[in-house]
XYZ file of C-alpha atoms in Angstrom:
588
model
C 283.437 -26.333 47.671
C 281.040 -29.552 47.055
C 279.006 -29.002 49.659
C 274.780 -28.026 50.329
C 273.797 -25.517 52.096
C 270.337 -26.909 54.510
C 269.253 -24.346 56.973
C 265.962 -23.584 58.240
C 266.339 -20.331 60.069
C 267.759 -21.312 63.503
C 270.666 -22.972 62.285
C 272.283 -24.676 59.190
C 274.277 -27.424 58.155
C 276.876 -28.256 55.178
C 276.323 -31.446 53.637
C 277.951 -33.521 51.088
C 277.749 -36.849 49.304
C 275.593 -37.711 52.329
C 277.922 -36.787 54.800
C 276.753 -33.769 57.091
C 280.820 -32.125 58.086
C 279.133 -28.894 59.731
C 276.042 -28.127 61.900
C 275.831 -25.994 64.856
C 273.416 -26.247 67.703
C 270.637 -24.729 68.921
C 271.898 -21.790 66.817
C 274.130 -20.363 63.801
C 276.898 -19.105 66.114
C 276.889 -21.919 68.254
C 279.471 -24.520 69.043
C 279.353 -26.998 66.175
C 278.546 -31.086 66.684
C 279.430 -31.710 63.373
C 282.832 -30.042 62.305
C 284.625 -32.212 60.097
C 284.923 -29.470 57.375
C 287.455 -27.947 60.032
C 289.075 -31.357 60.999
C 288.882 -34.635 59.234
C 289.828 -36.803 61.943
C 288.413 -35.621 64.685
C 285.558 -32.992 63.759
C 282.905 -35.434 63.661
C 280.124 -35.864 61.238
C 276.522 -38.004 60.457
C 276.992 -39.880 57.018
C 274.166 -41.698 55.100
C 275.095 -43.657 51.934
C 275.263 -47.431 50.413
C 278.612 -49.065 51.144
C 278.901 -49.866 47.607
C 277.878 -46.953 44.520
C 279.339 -45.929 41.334
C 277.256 -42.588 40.729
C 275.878 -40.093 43.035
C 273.502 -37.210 42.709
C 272.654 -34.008 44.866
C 270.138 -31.748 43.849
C 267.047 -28.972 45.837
C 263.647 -30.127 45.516
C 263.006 -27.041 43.879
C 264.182 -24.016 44.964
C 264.091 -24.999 48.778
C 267.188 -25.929 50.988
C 266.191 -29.476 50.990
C 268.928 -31.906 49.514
C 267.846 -34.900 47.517
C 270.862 -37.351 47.238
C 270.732 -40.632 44.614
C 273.059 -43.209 45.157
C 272.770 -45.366 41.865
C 274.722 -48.707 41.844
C 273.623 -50.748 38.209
C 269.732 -50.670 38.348
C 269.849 -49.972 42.364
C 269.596 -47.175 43.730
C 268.787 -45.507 47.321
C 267.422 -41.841 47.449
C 268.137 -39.587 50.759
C 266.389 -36.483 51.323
C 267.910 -33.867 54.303
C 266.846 -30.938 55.285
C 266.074 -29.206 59.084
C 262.711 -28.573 60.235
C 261.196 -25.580 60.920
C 261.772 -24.372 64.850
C 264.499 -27.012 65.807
C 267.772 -27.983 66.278
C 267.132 -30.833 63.949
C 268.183 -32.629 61.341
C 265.785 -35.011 59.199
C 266.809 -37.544 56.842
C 264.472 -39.707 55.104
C 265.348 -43.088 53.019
C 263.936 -44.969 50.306
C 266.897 -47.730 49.176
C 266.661 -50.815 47.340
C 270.904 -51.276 49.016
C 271.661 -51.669 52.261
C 272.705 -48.018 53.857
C 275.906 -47.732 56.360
C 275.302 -44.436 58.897
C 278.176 -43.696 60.338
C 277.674 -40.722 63.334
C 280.071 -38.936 65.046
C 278.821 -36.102 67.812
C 281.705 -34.183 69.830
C 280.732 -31.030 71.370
C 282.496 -27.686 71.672
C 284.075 -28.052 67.834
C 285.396 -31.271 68.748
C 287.283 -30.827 71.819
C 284.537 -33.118 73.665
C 284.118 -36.245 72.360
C 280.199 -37.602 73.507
C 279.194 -40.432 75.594
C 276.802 -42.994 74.256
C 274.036 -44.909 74.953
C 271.667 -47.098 72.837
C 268.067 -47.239 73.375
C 265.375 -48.908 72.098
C 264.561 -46.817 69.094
C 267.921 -45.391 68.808
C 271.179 -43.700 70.003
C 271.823 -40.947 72.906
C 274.785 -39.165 72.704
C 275.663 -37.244 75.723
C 278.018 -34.049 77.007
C 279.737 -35.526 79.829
C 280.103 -32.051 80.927
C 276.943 -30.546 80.746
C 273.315 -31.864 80.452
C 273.404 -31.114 76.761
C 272.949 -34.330 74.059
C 271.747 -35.204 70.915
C 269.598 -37.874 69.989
C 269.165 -39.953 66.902
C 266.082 -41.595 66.454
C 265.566 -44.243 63.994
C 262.203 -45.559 62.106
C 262.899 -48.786 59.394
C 264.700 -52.113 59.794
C 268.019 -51.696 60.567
C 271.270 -53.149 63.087
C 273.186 -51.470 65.274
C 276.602 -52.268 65.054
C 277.730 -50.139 67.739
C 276.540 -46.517 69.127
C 278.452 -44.833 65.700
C 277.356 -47.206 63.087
C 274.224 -48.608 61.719
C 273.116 -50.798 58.600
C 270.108 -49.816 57.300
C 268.209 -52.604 55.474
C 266.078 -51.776 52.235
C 263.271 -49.933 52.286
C 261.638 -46.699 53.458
C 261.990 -44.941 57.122
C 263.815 -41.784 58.479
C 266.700 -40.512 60.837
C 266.023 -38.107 62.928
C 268.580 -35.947 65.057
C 267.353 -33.593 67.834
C 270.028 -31.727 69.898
C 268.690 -30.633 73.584
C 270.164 -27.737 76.038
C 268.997 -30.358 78.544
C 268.169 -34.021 77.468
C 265.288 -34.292 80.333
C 263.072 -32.415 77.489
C 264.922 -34.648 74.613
C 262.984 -36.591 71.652
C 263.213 -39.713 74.223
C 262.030 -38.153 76.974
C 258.176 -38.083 78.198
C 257.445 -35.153 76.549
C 259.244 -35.939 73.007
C 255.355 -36.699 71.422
C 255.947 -32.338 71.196
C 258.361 -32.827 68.662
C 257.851 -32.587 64.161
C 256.815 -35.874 63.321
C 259.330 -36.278 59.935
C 256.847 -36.731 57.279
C 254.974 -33.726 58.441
C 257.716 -31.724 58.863
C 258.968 -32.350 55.670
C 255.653 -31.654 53.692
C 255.254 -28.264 56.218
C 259.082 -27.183 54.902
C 258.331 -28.186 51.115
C 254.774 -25.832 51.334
C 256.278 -23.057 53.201
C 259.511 -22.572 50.961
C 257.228 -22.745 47.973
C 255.016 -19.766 49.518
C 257.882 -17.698 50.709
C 259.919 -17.357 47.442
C 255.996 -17.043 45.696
C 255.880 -13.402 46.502
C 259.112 -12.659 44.771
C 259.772 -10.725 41.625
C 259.992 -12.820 38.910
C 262.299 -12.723 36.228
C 262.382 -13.570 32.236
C 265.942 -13.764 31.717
C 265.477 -17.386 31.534
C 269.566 -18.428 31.615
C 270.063 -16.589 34.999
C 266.099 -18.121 36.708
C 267.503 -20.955 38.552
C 270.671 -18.572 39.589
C 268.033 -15.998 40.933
C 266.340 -18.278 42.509
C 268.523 -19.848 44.135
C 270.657 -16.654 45.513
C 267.266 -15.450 46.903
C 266.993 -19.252 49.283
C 270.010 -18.733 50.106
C 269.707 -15.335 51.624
C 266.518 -16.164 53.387
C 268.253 -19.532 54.555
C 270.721 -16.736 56.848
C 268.062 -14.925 58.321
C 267.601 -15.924 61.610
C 263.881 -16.008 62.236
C 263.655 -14.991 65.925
C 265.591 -11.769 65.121
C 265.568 -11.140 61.742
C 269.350 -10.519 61.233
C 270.967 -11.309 58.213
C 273.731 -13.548 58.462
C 276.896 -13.142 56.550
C 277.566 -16.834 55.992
C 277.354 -20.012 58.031
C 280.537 -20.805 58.187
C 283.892 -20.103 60.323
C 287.162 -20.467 59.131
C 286.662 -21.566 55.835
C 289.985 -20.188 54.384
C 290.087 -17.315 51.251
C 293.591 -19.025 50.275
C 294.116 -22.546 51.125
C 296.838 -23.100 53.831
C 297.652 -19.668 54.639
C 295.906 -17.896 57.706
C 293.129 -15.590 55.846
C 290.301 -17.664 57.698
C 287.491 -15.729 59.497
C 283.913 -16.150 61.682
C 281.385 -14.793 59.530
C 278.611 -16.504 61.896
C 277.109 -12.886 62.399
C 275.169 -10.180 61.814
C 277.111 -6.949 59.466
C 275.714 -4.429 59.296
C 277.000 -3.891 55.433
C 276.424 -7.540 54.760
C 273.233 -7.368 56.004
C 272.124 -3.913 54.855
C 273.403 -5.234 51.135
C 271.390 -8.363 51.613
C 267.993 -6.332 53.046
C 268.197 -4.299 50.019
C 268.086 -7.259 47.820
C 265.121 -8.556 49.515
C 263.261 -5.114 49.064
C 263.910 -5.208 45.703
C 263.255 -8.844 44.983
C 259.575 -7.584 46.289
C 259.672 -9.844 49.787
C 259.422 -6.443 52.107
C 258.263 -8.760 54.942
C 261.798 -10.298 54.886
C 263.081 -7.567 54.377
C 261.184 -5.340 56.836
C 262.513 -8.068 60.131
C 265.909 -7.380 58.642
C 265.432 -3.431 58.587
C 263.761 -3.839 62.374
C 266.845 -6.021 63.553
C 269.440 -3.395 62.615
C 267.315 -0.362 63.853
C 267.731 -2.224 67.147
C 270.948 -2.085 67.784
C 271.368 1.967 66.548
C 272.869 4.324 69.242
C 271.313 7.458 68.715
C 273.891 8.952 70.966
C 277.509 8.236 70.006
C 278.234 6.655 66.691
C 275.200 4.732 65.400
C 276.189 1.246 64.897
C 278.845 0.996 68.156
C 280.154 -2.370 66.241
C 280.633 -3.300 62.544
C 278.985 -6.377 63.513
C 276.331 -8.086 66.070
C 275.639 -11.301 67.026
C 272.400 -12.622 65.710
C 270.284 -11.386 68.557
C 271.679 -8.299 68.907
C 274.142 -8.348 71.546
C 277.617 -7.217 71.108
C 279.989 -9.192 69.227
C 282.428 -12.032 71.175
C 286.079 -11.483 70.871
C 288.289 -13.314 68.684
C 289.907 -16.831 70.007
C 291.788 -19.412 68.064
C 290.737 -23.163 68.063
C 294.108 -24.624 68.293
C 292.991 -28.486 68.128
C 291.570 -28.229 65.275
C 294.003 -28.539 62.334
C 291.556 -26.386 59.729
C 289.996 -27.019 56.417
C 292.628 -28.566 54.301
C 295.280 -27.940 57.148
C 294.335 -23.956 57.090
C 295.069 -22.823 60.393
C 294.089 -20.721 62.610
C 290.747 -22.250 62.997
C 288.716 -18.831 64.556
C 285.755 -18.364 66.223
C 284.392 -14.633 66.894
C 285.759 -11.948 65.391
C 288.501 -9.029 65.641
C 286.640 -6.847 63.391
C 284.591 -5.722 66.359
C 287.268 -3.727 67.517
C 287.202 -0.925 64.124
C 284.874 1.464 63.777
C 283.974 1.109 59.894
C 282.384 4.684 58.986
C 280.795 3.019 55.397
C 277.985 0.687 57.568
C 275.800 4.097 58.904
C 275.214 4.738 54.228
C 275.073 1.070 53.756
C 272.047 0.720 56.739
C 270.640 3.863 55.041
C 270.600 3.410 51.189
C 268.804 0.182 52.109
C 265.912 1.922 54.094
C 265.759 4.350 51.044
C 265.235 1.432 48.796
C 262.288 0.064 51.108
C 260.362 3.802 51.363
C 260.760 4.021 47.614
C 259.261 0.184 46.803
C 256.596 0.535 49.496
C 255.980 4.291 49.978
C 255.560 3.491 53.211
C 255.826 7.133 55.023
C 254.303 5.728 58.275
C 257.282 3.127 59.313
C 259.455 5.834 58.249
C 258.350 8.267 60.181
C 257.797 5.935 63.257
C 261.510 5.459 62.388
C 262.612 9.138 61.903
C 264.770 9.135 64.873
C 266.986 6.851 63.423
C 267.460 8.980 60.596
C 268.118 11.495 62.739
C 270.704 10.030 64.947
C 272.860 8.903 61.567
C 272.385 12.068 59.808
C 273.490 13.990 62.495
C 276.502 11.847 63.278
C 277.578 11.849 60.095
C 277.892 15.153 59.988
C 279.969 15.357 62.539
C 282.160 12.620 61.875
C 282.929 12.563 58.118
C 286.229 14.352 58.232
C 287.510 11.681 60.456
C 289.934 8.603 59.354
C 288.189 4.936 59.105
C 289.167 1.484 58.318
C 287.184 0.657 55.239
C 284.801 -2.047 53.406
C 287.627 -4.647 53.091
C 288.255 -4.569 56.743
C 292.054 -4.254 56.927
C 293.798 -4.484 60.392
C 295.497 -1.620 62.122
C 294.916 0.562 58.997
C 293.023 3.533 59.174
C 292.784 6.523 56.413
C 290.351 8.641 54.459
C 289.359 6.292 52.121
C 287.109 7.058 48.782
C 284.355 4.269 49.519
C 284.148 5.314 52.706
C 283.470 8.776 52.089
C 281.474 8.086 49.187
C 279.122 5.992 51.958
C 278.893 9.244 54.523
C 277.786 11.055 51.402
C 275.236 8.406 51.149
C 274.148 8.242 54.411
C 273.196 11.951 54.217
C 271.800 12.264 50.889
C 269.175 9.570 51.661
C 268.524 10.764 55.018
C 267.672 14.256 52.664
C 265.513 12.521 50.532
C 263.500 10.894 53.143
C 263.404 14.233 55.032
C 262.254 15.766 52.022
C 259.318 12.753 51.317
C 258.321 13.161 54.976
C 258.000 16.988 55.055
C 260.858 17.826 57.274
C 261.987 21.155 54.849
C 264.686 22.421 57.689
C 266.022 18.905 57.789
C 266.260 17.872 54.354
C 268.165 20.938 53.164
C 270.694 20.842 56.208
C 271.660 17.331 55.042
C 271.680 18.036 51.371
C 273.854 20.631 52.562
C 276.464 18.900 54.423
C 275.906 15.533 51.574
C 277.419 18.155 49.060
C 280.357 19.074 51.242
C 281.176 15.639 51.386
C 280.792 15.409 47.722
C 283.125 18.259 47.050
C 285.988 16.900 49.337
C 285.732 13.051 47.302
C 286.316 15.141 44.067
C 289.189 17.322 45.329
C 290.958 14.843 47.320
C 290.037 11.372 46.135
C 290.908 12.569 42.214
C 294.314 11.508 41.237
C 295.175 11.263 37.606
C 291.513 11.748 36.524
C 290.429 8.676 38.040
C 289.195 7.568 41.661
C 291.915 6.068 43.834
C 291.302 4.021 46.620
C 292.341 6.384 49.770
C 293.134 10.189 49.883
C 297.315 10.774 49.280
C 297.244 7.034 47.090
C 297.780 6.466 43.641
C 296.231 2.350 43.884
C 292.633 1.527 43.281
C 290.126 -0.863 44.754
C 286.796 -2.517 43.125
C 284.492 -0.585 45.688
C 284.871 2.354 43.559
C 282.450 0.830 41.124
C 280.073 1.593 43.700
C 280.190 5.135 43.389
C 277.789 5.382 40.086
C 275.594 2.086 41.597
C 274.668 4.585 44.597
C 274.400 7.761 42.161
C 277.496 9.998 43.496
C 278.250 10.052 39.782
C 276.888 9.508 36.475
C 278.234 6.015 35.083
C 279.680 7.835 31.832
C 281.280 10.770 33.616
C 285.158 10.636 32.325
C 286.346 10.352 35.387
C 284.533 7.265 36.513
C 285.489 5.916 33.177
C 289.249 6.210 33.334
C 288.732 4.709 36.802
C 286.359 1.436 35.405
C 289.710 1.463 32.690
C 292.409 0.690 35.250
C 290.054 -1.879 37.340
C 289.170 -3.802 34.365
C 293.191 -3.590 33.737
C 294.711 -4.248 37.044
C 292.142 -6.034 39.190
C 290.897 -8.511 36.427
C 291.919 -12.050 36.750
C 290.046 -14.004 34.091
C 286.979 -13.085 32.134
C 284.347 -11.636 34.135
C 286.547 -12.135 37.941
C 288.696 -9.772 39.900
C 290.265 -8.882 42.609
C 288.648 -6.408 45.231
C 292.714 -4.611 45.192
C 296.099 -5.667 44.774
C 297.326 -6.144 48.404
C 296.709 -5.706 51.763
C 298.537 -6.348 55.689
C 298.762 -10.076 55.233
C 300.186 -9.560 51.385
C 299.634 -10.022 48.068
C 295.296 -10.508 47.263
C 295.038 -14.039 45.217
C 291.844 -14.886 44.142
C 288.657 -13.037 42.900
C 286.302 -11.691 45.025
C 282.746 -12.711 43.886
C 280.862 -9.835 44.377
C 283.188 -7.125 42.891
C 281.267 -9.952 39.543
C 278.090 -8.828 40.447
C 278.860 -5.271 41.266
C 280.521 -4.762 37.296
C 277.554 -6.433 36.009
C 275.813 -3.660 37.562
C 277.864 -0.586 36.136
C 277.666 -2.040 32.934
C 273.551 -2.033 33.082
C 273.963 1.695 33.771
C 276.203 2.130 30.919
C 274.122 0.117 28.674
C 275.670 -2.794 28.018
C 273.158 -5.531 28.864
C 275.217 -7.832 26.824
C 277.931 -7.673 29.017
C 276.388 -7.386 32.408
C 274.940 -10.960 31.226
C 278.227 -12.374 30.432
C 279.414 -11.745 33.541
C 276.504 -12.979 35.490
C 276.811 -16.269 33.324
C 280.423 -16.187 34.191
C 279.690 -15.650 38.181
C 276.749 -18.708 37.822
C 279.813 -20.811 36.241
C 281.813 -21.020 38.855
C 278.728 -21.674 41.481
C 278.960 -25.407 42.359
C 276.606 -27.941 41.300
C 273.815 -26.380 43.348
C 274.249 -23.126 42.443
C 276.279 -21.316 45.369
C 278.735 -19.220 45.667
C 281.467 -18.810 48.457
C 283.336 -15.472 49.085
C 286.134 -15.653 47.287
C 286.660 -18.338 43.905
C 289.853 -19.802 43.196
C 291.663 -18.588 39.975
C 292.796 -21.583 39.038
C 289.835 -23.992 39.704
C 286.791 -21.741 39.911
C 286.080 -23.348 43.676
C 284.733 -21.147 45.893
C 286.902 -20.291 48.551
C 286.526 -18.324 51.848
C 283.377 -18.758 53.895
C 280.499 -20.627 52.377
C 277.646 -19.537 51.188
C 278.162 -16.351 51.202
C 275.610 -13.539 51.023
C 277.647 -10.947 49.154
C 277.634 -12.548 45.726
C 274.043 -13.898 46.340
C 272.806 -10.634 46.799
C 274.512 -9.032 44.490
C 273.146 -11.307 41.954
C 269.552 -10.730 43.287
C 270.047 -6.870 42.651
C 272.065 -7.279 39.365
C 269.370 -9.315 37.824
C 266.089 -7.007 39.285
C 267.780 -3.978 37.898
C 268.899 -6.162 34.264
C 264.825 -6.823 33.841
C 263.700 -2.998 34.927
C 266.287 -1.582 32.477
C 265.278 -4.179 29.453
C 261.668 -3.744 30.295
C 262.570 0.208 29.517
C 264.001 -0.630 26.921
C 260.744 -2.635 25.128
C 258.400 0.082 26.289
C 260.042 2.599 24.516
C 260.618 0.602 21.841
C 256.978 -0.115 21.517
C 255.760 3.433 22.335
């Protein structure tokens, strides 16, 4: 997957070789303008580049989400830097080039089932929803020709492109109140100064092979919050498929509460609580403290219930991978892991920050999982992995309840809430009890209660401290996933097989999650093999999809992805506190 990720909080866009093939507008679950990563021919997309090169070259300006692309023909060259500025719907690309440039731009609305109207002005190009009062405007500074509404030549030298997309055009960048809008030098030094001061407060780290890695996992998963919210994305993208061809292609456009809690926790621990904090708010405000807590696996990134599932039928799919989706089925399980997931997370933030005043301004959220839990824990659930139309007692899942209630214990306890604390402890041990009688098979973990097969999110169970990393059981259990579930050095698969077959290629975060059990086992070697493995198979720039392909290390499935980013966030925190351990005792 060759592509950059640009986002800037509202939105994002997927970018390669100059060519922008994905960016929807105003929002990250809005209809896309750009979609040619889900149709060549008729998704659209806003290229930049020479009409003549022999080398090119994409790389961040540091570790922001702003793409610097070098053409390089002989001694010429032509450098294009994208990114989108803070607040809008934008998209900003500045030029220096020594070559003439050919732009070639394509807007359809509604994923390219609209194609635009167009009309040229005097300092650039309106494209217009003939439907709606909705457009996008390209405004151009530098010499250049218009060749028709969809094609310019740039001449040499230095100027910008800049793309605003209006609800209504009446308030566009050419109407009489577009003076409002960034001016693209500005916006671009604002972006540079505030991504440098945001990832500032982070941990750092002195494992200097996986730095840039780090780094770069920790933009990403700031580049899917959505700032008016906070929610934590899953990943920008829609039907990006996990096996090329074949049907596995989903919307992860929205807020999980897993994926979310996951990433959270890898902000707290990467020391940006602020971040982290927004995150923590969003999913407190959509907790029902009077049926189950979280109603839906997943929100949409204000907060609102999740849309239901449609196909895109004119769209023939990335690399002819059809169905092209857009919402999500999911929505329609209750997933009994997400209520541990929310709470290990807020856990993680009292014990970084000690804050007992947000937690107890909080308490009642505590309250309302706790006390679900323990009324619901007995009960069947679909599971991490999100199979259709399958429902059982699975291990994770149960492991997760346990979790829910031995944090919501701990905090109890922290706060002073005696009664509370030991009622959940209480129940937390019940759950315990029935993992180890019914989820035991063989002396080793198996993925569901009555099964014999296991899954990779059974190397949780030591990461969340339901069991000591060396105990035999969880050994014999690490034994058969290393066995069965390993593809290649340092990548496996999350099972075997699920209701659309046979599981193909590794899942990158079950990477990230081993490196993990081995830094509670002690093998620090290992757990940074495996990182260097997981950074490997990142592209050029360092990201990571889903899913990679066995046979070419590509990422596959949805792109970025904040699973594997997150995972390498915590992986590499908890590598440097266990090391730094190790040197203090060493020197005491």
């Amino acid at each position: 997957m060759n592509y950059a990720f640009l986002s800037n909080g509202l939105t994002s866009a997927l970018e390669s070789q100059g060519s922008i093939d994905w960016f929807p507008v105003p929002r990250f679950d809005s209809q896309s303008i750009f979609t040619r990563i889900l149709d060549y021919e008729k998704g659209g997309h806003f290229s930049i580049k020479p009409l003549e090169y022999e080398k090119v070259q994409e790389e961040y300006i540091g570790y922001s989400l702003i793409l610097k692309t070098t053409f390089k023909k002989g001694d010429s060259k032509a450098i294009v830097i994208d990114f989108l500025p803070l607040s809008l719907p934008a998209i900003i690309r500045l030029y220096e080039t020594e070559v003439p440039l050919e732009v070639n731009i394509y807007p359809v609305f509604n994923y390219g089932l609209i194609n635009a109207g167009a009309e040229i002005q005097k300092e650039g190009v309106v494209f217009k929803n003939p439907l709606s009062k909705e457009g996008v405007e390209l405004l151009i500074y530098g010499e250049y020709e218009i060749v028709s509404p969809y094609k310019l030549i740039i001449k040499p030298g230095k100027g910008y492109l800049y793309l605003l997309y209006s609800k209504d055009l009446r308030y566009g960048l050419f109407s009489q109140k577009g003076f409002v809008y960034s001016r693209p030098y500005d916006a671009f030094s604002k972006l540079v100064s505030y991504t440098e001061k945001e990832l500032s407060k982070a941990k750092k780290t002195s494992i200097k092979d996986l730095k840039d890695l780090y780094y770069r996992s920790l933009s990403v998963l700031l580049g899917l919050l959505y700032k008016p919210s906070g929610g934590i994305i899953a990943s920008p993208t829609t039907s990006l498929p996990e096996i090329i061809g074949l049907e596995r292609n989903w919307d992860y456009r929205y807020v999980w509460i897993r994926d979310g809690s996951y990433a959270t926790e890898a902000l707290i621990k990467a020391g940006l609580i602020t971040e982290a904090r927004r995150s923590l708010d969003f999913i407190i405000s959509v907790i029902d403290p009077s049926s189950k807590s979280f109603d839906h696996p997943f929100y949409t990134i204000d907060g609102t219930p999740p849309p239901a599932e449609e196909n895109l039928d004119w769209l023939s799919g990335y690399k002819n991978s059809k169905p092209v989706r857009v919402g999500n089925a999911a929505y329609l399980q209750v997933q009994m892991d997400v209520e541990g997931a929310f709470m290990q997370a807020l856990y993680q933030y009292y014990k970084e920050t000690r804050d007992t005043e947000y937690i107890d301004r909080n308490y009642w959220v505590i309250e309302a999982i706790a006390n679900w839990v323990k009324s619901a824990w007995k009960d069947e659930s679909t599971d991490i992995w999100e199979e259709r139309g399958v429902t059982r007692h699975y291990t994770h899942t149960k492991v997760m309840l346990w979790v829910a209630l031995d944090r919501a214990s701990k905090l109890a306890e922290a706060l002073g809430y005696k009664k509370d604390a030991d009622e959940w402890k209480s129940e937390a041990n019940k759950i315990k009890e029935d993992v180890m009688k019914n989820g035991v098979v063989n002396g080793h973990f198996v993925r569901y209660y009555g099964g014999d097969e296991i899954d990779a999110a059974l190397l949780t169970l030591p990461i969340y401290d339901f069991i000591d990393p060396h105990d035999k059981v969880f050994l014999n259990t690490l034994d058969r996933i290393e066995k069965e579930l390993r593809v290649t050095d340092g990548l496996y698969l999350r099972y075997k097989k699920d209701f659309l077959g046979n599981a193909v290629h590794p899942f990158s975060l079950i990477t990230t999650w081993m490196a993990r059990v081995y830094i509670r086992l002690g093998d620090y070697s290992k757990a940074i093999s495996l990182l260097k493995r997981l950074d490997s198979c990142a592209n050029s720039l360092k990201l990571l999809g889903e899913h990679i392909d066995q046979n070419t290390c590509e990422a596959r499935g949805n792109f970025p992805h904040s699973f594997p980013h997150a995972g390498i966030v915590l992986s590499i925190i908890e590598l440097e506190e266990r090391l730094n351990e190790k040197d203090n005792a060493v020197n005491k």
